[in-house]
Coordinates of C-alpha atoms in Angstrom, one line a residue:
M1 CA -0.2 -0.1 0.0
P2 CA 1.4 3.5 -0.7
I3 CA 3.1 5.6 1.4
V4 CA 3.0 9.2 0.7
G5 CA 4.6 12.4 2.5
K6 CA 6.0 15.8 1.5
G7 CA 8.1 18.2 2.8
N8 CA 8.1 20.2 6.2
K9 CA 6.7 23.9 6.2
T10 CA 6.6 26.4 8.8
R11 CA 3.7 28.8 9.3
N12 CA 3.6 31.3 12.0
H13 CA 2.5 29.2 14.9
G14 CA 6.3 28.1 14.7
L15 CA 5.3 24.4 14.0
P16 CA 5.6 22.3 10.8
S17 CA 2.3 22.2 8.9
C18 CA -0.1 18.9 9.5
T19 CA -2.5 19.0 6.5
G20 CA -1.2 17.1 3.7
E21 CA 2.5 17.0 4.5
Q22 CA 2.9 14.6 7.4
T23 CA 3.5 11.3 6.5
I24 CA 0.6 9.3 6.1
H25 CA -0.3 5.6 5.3
R26 CA -3.6 4.5 4.1
Q27 CA -5.1 0.6 4.7
R28 CA -8.4 0.0 3.1
L29 CA -10.2 -2.2 5.5
M30 CA -13.4 -3.7 4.0
R31 CA -16.7 -4.2 6.2
A32 CA -19.0 -6.8 4.2
K33 CA -22.9 -6.2 4.9
K34 CA -24.7 -9.6 4.4
S35 CA -27.8 -10.3 2.9
L36 CA -29.8 -13.5 2.3
A37 CA -29.9 -14.7 -1.6
S38 CA -32.9 -16.6 -1.4
K39 CA -36.7 -15.4 -1.3
S40 CA -37.6 -17.6 1.6
G41 CA -33.8 -16.9 3.8
L42 CA -34.1 -20.4 4.8
H43 CA -30.8 -22.1 4.4
S44 CA -29.2 -19.9 2.3
E45 CA -25.7 -18.8 2.1
P46 CA -25.3 -15.2 2.7
T47 CA -23.9 -12.9 -0.4
M48 CA -22.3 -9.8 -0.2
A49 CA -24.7 -6.9 -0.4
H50 CA -22.7 -3.9 -0.6
I51 CA -19.0 -3.0 0.8
D52 CA -17.8 0.0 2.7
V53 CA -14.7 1.2 2.6
V54 CA -12.9 3.2 5.6
D55 CA -9.7 4.6 6.0
I56 CA -7.4 4.3 8.2
K57 CA -4.6 6.5 8.6
V58 CA -1.0 6.1 9.7
L59 CA 0.1 9.4 10.8
V60 CA 4.2 9.5 11.1
S61 CA 6.4 12.0 13.5
D62 CA 8.5 14.1 11.4
W63 CA 9.8 15.8 14.6
E64 CA 13.4 16.9 13.9
N65 CA 14.2 16.7 17.7
H66 CA 13.3 13.1 17.8
R67 CA 15.1 10.0 16.1
L68 CA 14.3 6.8 16.3
L69 CA 17.6 5.1 15.2
D70 CA 16.6 1.1 15.8
S71 CA 14.1 -1.2 17.2
G72 CA 13.7 -4.9 17.7
D73 CA 13.9 -7.9 19.8
G74 CA 11.4 -5.7 22.6
L75 CA 13.6 -2.8 22.3
K76 CA 14.3 0.5 21.0
L77 CA 17.4 2.9 20.3
E78 CA 16.1 6.3 20.2
E79 CA 17.9 10.3 20.4
I80 CA 16.1 13.1 21.7
G81 CA 17.0 16.5 22.3
G82 CA 20.9 15.0 21.7
V83 CA 20.6 12.6 24.3
R84 CA 20.6 8.8 23.0
M85 CA 18.9 6.3 25.0
V86 CA 17.6 2.7 25.0
R87 CA 14.0 1.5 26.5
S88 CA 11.9 -1.6 26.1
E89 CA 9.6 -1.5 23.4
P90 CA 6.8 -4.5 23.8
K91 CA 6.0 -3.9 19.8
A92 CA 9.2 -4.4 18.3
W93 CA 8.6 -7.9 17.6
W94 CA 11.5 -8.0 15.1
K95 CA 14.9 -8.2 14.8
K96 CA 17.5 -5.1 15.3
S97 CA 19.1 -3.2 12.3
L98 CA 22.1 -1.7 13.7
P99 CA 25.4 -3.6 15.1
P100 CA 25.8 -3.4 19.5
S101 CA 28.5 -0.9 18.7
E102 CA 25.4 1.7 17.8
W103 CA 23.3 0.4 20.6
S104 CA 26.4 1.3 22.9
K105 CA 26.4 4.7 22.6
A106 CA 23.3 5.2 24.4
V107 CA 24.3 7.6 27.5
A108 CA 21.1 6.3 29.2
V109 CA 19.5 2.7 29.6
H110 CA 16.2 1.9 31.0
E111 CA 16.8 -1.5 32.9
E112 CA 13.5 -3.5 33.6
G113 CA 12.8 -5.0 36.8
G114 CA 10.8 -4.5 40.3
R115 CA 8.0 -2.1 39.6
E116 CA 8.9 0.1 37.3
G117 CA 12.6 -0.4 36.5
R118 CA 15.2 2.3 36.7
W119 CA 17.4 4.1 34.2
K120 CA 21.1 3.7 34.1
L121 CA 22.9 6.9 33.0
N122 CA 26.5 7.3 32.1
A123 CA 28.6 10.0 33.6
H124 CA 28.2 12.5 30.6
C125 CA 24.4 11.9 30.6
P126 CA 22.2 14.6 32.1
R127 CA 19.3 13.8 34.1
D128 CA 17.3 16.7 33.3
W129 CA 17.7 18.6 29.7
E130 CA 15.4 20.5 27.2
T131 CA 14.6 20.4 23.8
H132 CA 12.0 22.4 21.8
L133 CA 9.0 22.0 19.3
G134 CA 8.5 25.0 17.3
K135 CA 8.9 28.0 19.9
L136 CA 8.0 25.9 22.6
K137 CA 10.8 24.6 25.3
L138 CA 10.1 21.9 27.2
Q139 CA 12.0 20.2 29.7
L140 CA 12.8 16.3 29.8
R141 CA 14.0 14.0 32.9
F142 CA 15.2 10.4 33.5
M143 CA 13.1 9.3 36.7
D144 CA 13.7 5.9 38.4
N145 CA 10.0 5.0 38.6
S146 CA 9.1 5.2 35.0
K147 CA 10.7 4.9 31.7
Q148 CA 9.0 7.9 30.5
F149 CA 10.7 11.3 30.2
G150 CA 8.3 13.7 29.8
V151 CA 7.1 13.5 26.2
F152 CA 5.5 11.1 23.7
A153 CA 7.0 11.9 20.3
E154 CA 4.9 10.3 18.3
Q155 CA 2.1 12.3 19.2
S156 CA 3.7 15.2 17.1
P157 CA 1.2 14.4 14.4
H158 CA -1.7 15.9 16.9
W159 CA 0.4 18.8 18.2
K160 CA 0.8 20.2 14.4
W161 CA -2.9 19.3 13.7
L162 CA -3.9 21.2 17.0
A163 CA -1.5 24.0 16.0
E164 CA -3.5 24.7 12.4
Q165 CA -6.4 25.1 14.9
K166 CA -5.3 28.3 15.2
T167 CA -8.4 30.7 16.5
T168 CA -8.5 34.6 17.1
A169 CA -12.3 34.6 18.0
T170 CA -12.9 36.5 21.2
P171 CA -13.7 35.0 23.7
R172 CA -11.5 32.0 23.5
P173 CA -12.8 29.1 22.3
R174 CA -12.8 26.3 25.5
L175 CA -10.4 23.5 25.5
L176 CA -10.4 20.5 27.6
N177 CA -6.9 18.2 27.9
L178 CA -7.9 14.9 29.9
F179 CA -4.9 12.9 31.0
G180 CA -2.8 16.0 29.7
Y181 CA 0.6 14.6 31.5
T182 CA 3.1 17.1 30.9
G183 CA 0.8 19.8 28.9
V184 CA 2.5 19.5 25.6
A185 CA -0.9 19.3 24.0
S186 CA -2.0 21.9 26.2
L187 CA 0.7 24.5 25.3
V188 CA 0.4 24.1 21.6
A189 CA -3.5 24.8 22.2
A190 CA -3.2 27.8 23.9
Q191 CA -0.3 29.2 21.8
A192 CA -3.1 28.7 18.7
G193 CA -5.8 30.6 20.9
W194 CA -7.6 28.6 23.1
S195 CA -8.5 29.0 26.5
V196 CA -7.2 25.3 28.2
T197 CA -8.4 23.3 31.0
H198 CA -5.6 20.7 31.7
V199 CA -6.6 17.9 34.0
D200 CA -4.2 15.2 35.2
A201 CA -3.9 12.9 38.5
S202 CA -0.6 13.1 38.8
K203 CA 0.6 16.4 40.9
P204 CA 4.3 16.0 39.6
A205 CA 2.7 15.9 35.9
V206 CA 1.0 19.2 36.3
A207 CA 3.9 21.0 38.0
W208 CA 5.8 19.7 35.3
G209 CA 3.5 21.3 32.9
R210 CA 3.6 24.8 34.5
R211 CA 7.0 24.3 34.5
N212 CA 6.9 24.0 30.1
Q213 CA 4.6 26.8 30.4
E214 CA 7.0 29.0 32.2
I215 CA 10.3 27.9 30.2
S216 CA 8.2 28.9 27.2
G217 CA 7.6 32.1 28.2
M218 CA 4.0 31.5 28.0
N219 CA 2.6 32.7 32.2
Q220 CA 0.1 34.7 29.9
E221 CA -1.6 32.2 28.5
P222 CA -5.0 31.1 29.6
I223 CA -4.5 27.7 31.1
R224 CA -6.3 26.0 34.2
W225 CA -4.1 23.5 36.0
I226 CA -6.0 20.9 37.7
I227 CA -4.7 18.1 39.6
E228 CA -7.9 15.7 39.8
D229 CA -9.2 12.6 38.6
A230 CA -10.5 12.6 35.0
P231 CA -14.3 11.2 35.5
T232 CA -14.6 12.8 39.0
F233 CA -13.8 16.6 37.3
V234 CA -16.3 15.4 34.1
K235 CA -18.9 14.9 36.1
R236 CA -18.3 17.9 38.5
E237 CA -18.1 20.1 35.5
I238 CA -21.4 18.8 34.0
K239 CA -22.8 19.7 37.5
R240 CA -21.6 22.9 37.3
G241 CA -22.9 23.8 33.7
N242 CA -19.8 24.5 32.2
Q243 CA -19.1 23.5 28.5
Y244 CA -16.3 23.4 26.1
E245 CA -15.7 23.4 22.2
A246 CA -12.9 20.6 21.9
I247 CA -11.9 17.7 24.2
L248 CA -8.6 16.1 24.3
L249 CA -8.1 12.2 25.6
D250 CA -4.8 10.4 26.2
P251 CA -5.9 7.6 28.6
P252 CA -3.6 5.1 30.3
A253 CA -4.6 1.8 30.3
F254 CA -4.2 1.9 34.3
G255 CA -4.2 4.3 36.7
R256 CA -5.0 5.7 40.1
G257 CA -6.4 9.3 41.1
P258 CA -5.4 11.5 43.8
S259 CA -7.9 10.0 46.2
G260 CA -7.3 6.7 45.2
E261 CA -9.6 6.3 42.3
F262 CA -8.4 3.4 39.9
W263 CA -8.7 3.6 36.0
K264 CA -9.3 0.7 33.7
V265 CA -9.5 1.6 30.2
E266 CA -11.6 -1.0 28.9
R267 CA -14.0 -0.6 31.7
D268 CA -14.0 3.5 31.9
L269 CA -13.3 4.9 28.9
A270 CA -16.9 4.3 27.4
P271 CA -18.7 5.8 30.1
L272 CA -15.9 9.1 30.3
L273 CA -16.7 9.7 26.5
R274 CA -20.4 9.5 27.1
A275 CA -20.2 12.0 29.7
C276 CA -18.1 14.2 27.7
R277 CA -20.9 14.5 25.3
E278 CA -22.6 16.4 27.8
L279 CA -19.6 19.2 28.2
L280 CA -19.8 19.6 24.6
S281 CA -21.4 23.2 23.5
T282 CA -23.3 23.9 20.4
Q283 CA -20.4 25.2 19.1
A284 CA -18.1 21.8 19.2
K285 CA -15.2 21.8 17.0
F286 CA -13.9 18.0 17.7
V287 CA -13.2 15.5 20.2
L288 CA -9.4 13.5 20.0
L289 CA -8.9 10.4 21.8
T290 CA -5.8 8.3 21.8
V291 CA -5.5 5.0 23.0
Y292 CA -2.4 2.9 23.9
T293 CA -3.9 -0.7 24.6
I294 CA -2.0 -2.8 22.5
D295 CA -4.8 -5.1 21.3
A296 CA -7.5 -2.8 21.0
S297 CA -8.1 -1.4 17.3
S298 CA -8.7 1.7 15.7
I299 CA -11.8 0.7 14.7
L300 CA -12.7 0.7 18.6
C301 CA -11.9 4.1 18.6
H302 CA -14.7 4.7 15.8
N303 CA -17.1 3.4 17.4
L304 CA -17.0 4.7 20.7
L305 CA -16.7 8.1 19.0
E306 CA -19.7 7.5 16.9
E307 CA -21.4 6.4 20.2
S308 CA -20.8 9.4 22.4
T309 CA -21.2 11.8 19.5
Q310 CA -24.5 10.5 17.7
G311 CA -26.7 13.1 16.5
L312 CA -24.1 15.2 16.1
G313 CA -23.1 15.0 12.3
G314 CA -19.6 15.6 11.4
K315 CA -17.1 13.0 10.5
I316 CA -14.7 10.6 12.4
D317 CA -11.1 10.0 11.5
I318 CA -9.6 6.8 13.0
G319 CA -6.0 5.3 12.6
E320 CA -2.6 4.9 14.3
L321 CA 0.1 6.6 15.5
A322 CA 4.2 5.5 14.7
L323 CA 7.7 6.4 14.7
R324 CA 10.1 5.8 11.5
Q325 CA 13.2 4.0 11.8
E326 CA 15.9 6.3 10.4
G327 CA 17.1 5.1 7.4
S328 CA 14.4 2.4 6.3
Q329 CA 10.9 2.4 5.9
R330 CA 10.3 0.5 9.0
L331 CA 7.6 1.8 10.8
L332 CA 7.2 1.3 15.0
P333 CA 3.3 1.5 15.7
L334 CA 2.7 2.7 19.2
S335 CA -0.6 4.0 19.4
L336 CA -4.2 4.3 18.2
W337 CA -6.2 7.2 17.6
G338 CA -9.7 8.8 16.3
R339 CA -10.9 12.3 15.8
W340 CA -14.6 13.4 15.7
Q341 CA -14.8 16.8 14.0
G342 CA -17.9 18.9 13.8
K343 CA -19.8 20.1 10.9
S344 CA -18.1 23.3 10.9
Q345 CA -14.6 21.5 10.8
G346 CA -15.1 19.7 7.6

């Protein structure tokens, strides 16, 4: 199947353009609807009445400050902000491409073991460092209780798309970012003219997001930073009568809220999306969902968004997020996504 991509262009928001210029891989998914061939409908073989074609779009990061150098044997070798590292990668089932000498150049290796594993850093590796996304500055950090370091590079196609939803409306349209982590999407949206409410159950993650806002020189931008369990916050917002023109959701497979609430995506995501429907204003523009569950499907994202936006019109796009391995056509699939856009959004 064809893979198409165009050059990287920069608009006045400081981020590379997204539409038509990111790499997109389209898969044709055939959904057959069956009917009975005989008049009586008894003891007859079903035949194909018609076929619907659904596009599954694979969005590939081209963020210049992140490089996937190699992957395989359950590991990935990557570099971000000039720091080369090795982490486990459950989706890398194939063999490595580069020799051990290249992997040994990593200055940080995440070792599995215990509850979350630990980072092993060499003498030349910083524990904290910075990188940039357009005009944004982002703080990165190795933490012993996580193999993450503050940013998910595969999300960059979404950040570009968000930047293109630029608005100069007054008052600013409202965007709710649930499970917002360290706030990259929140900063991009605020930079594009949105009034942002950022929600995450982790106090350190929210503090990290505030720090990113500060070092990016964006303290004047309207971002509310909320430490709360996402479903709890949504229920309270419904009672308050608050509404939003856009909602982002990037839920983990499992998680705990600040008051001990337990999140399980298979059980809790559908009810949360149904509740989010009540937060959408009559001028709602979009809902963007990302799911990292390995045994799910982007069709699942479509079904969930279809259910939660029923009657609103608009359209739904679905697909995967991936990283391209440097020097090859190999894609490392990392996430599923779905996006509902209201009628005014095309």
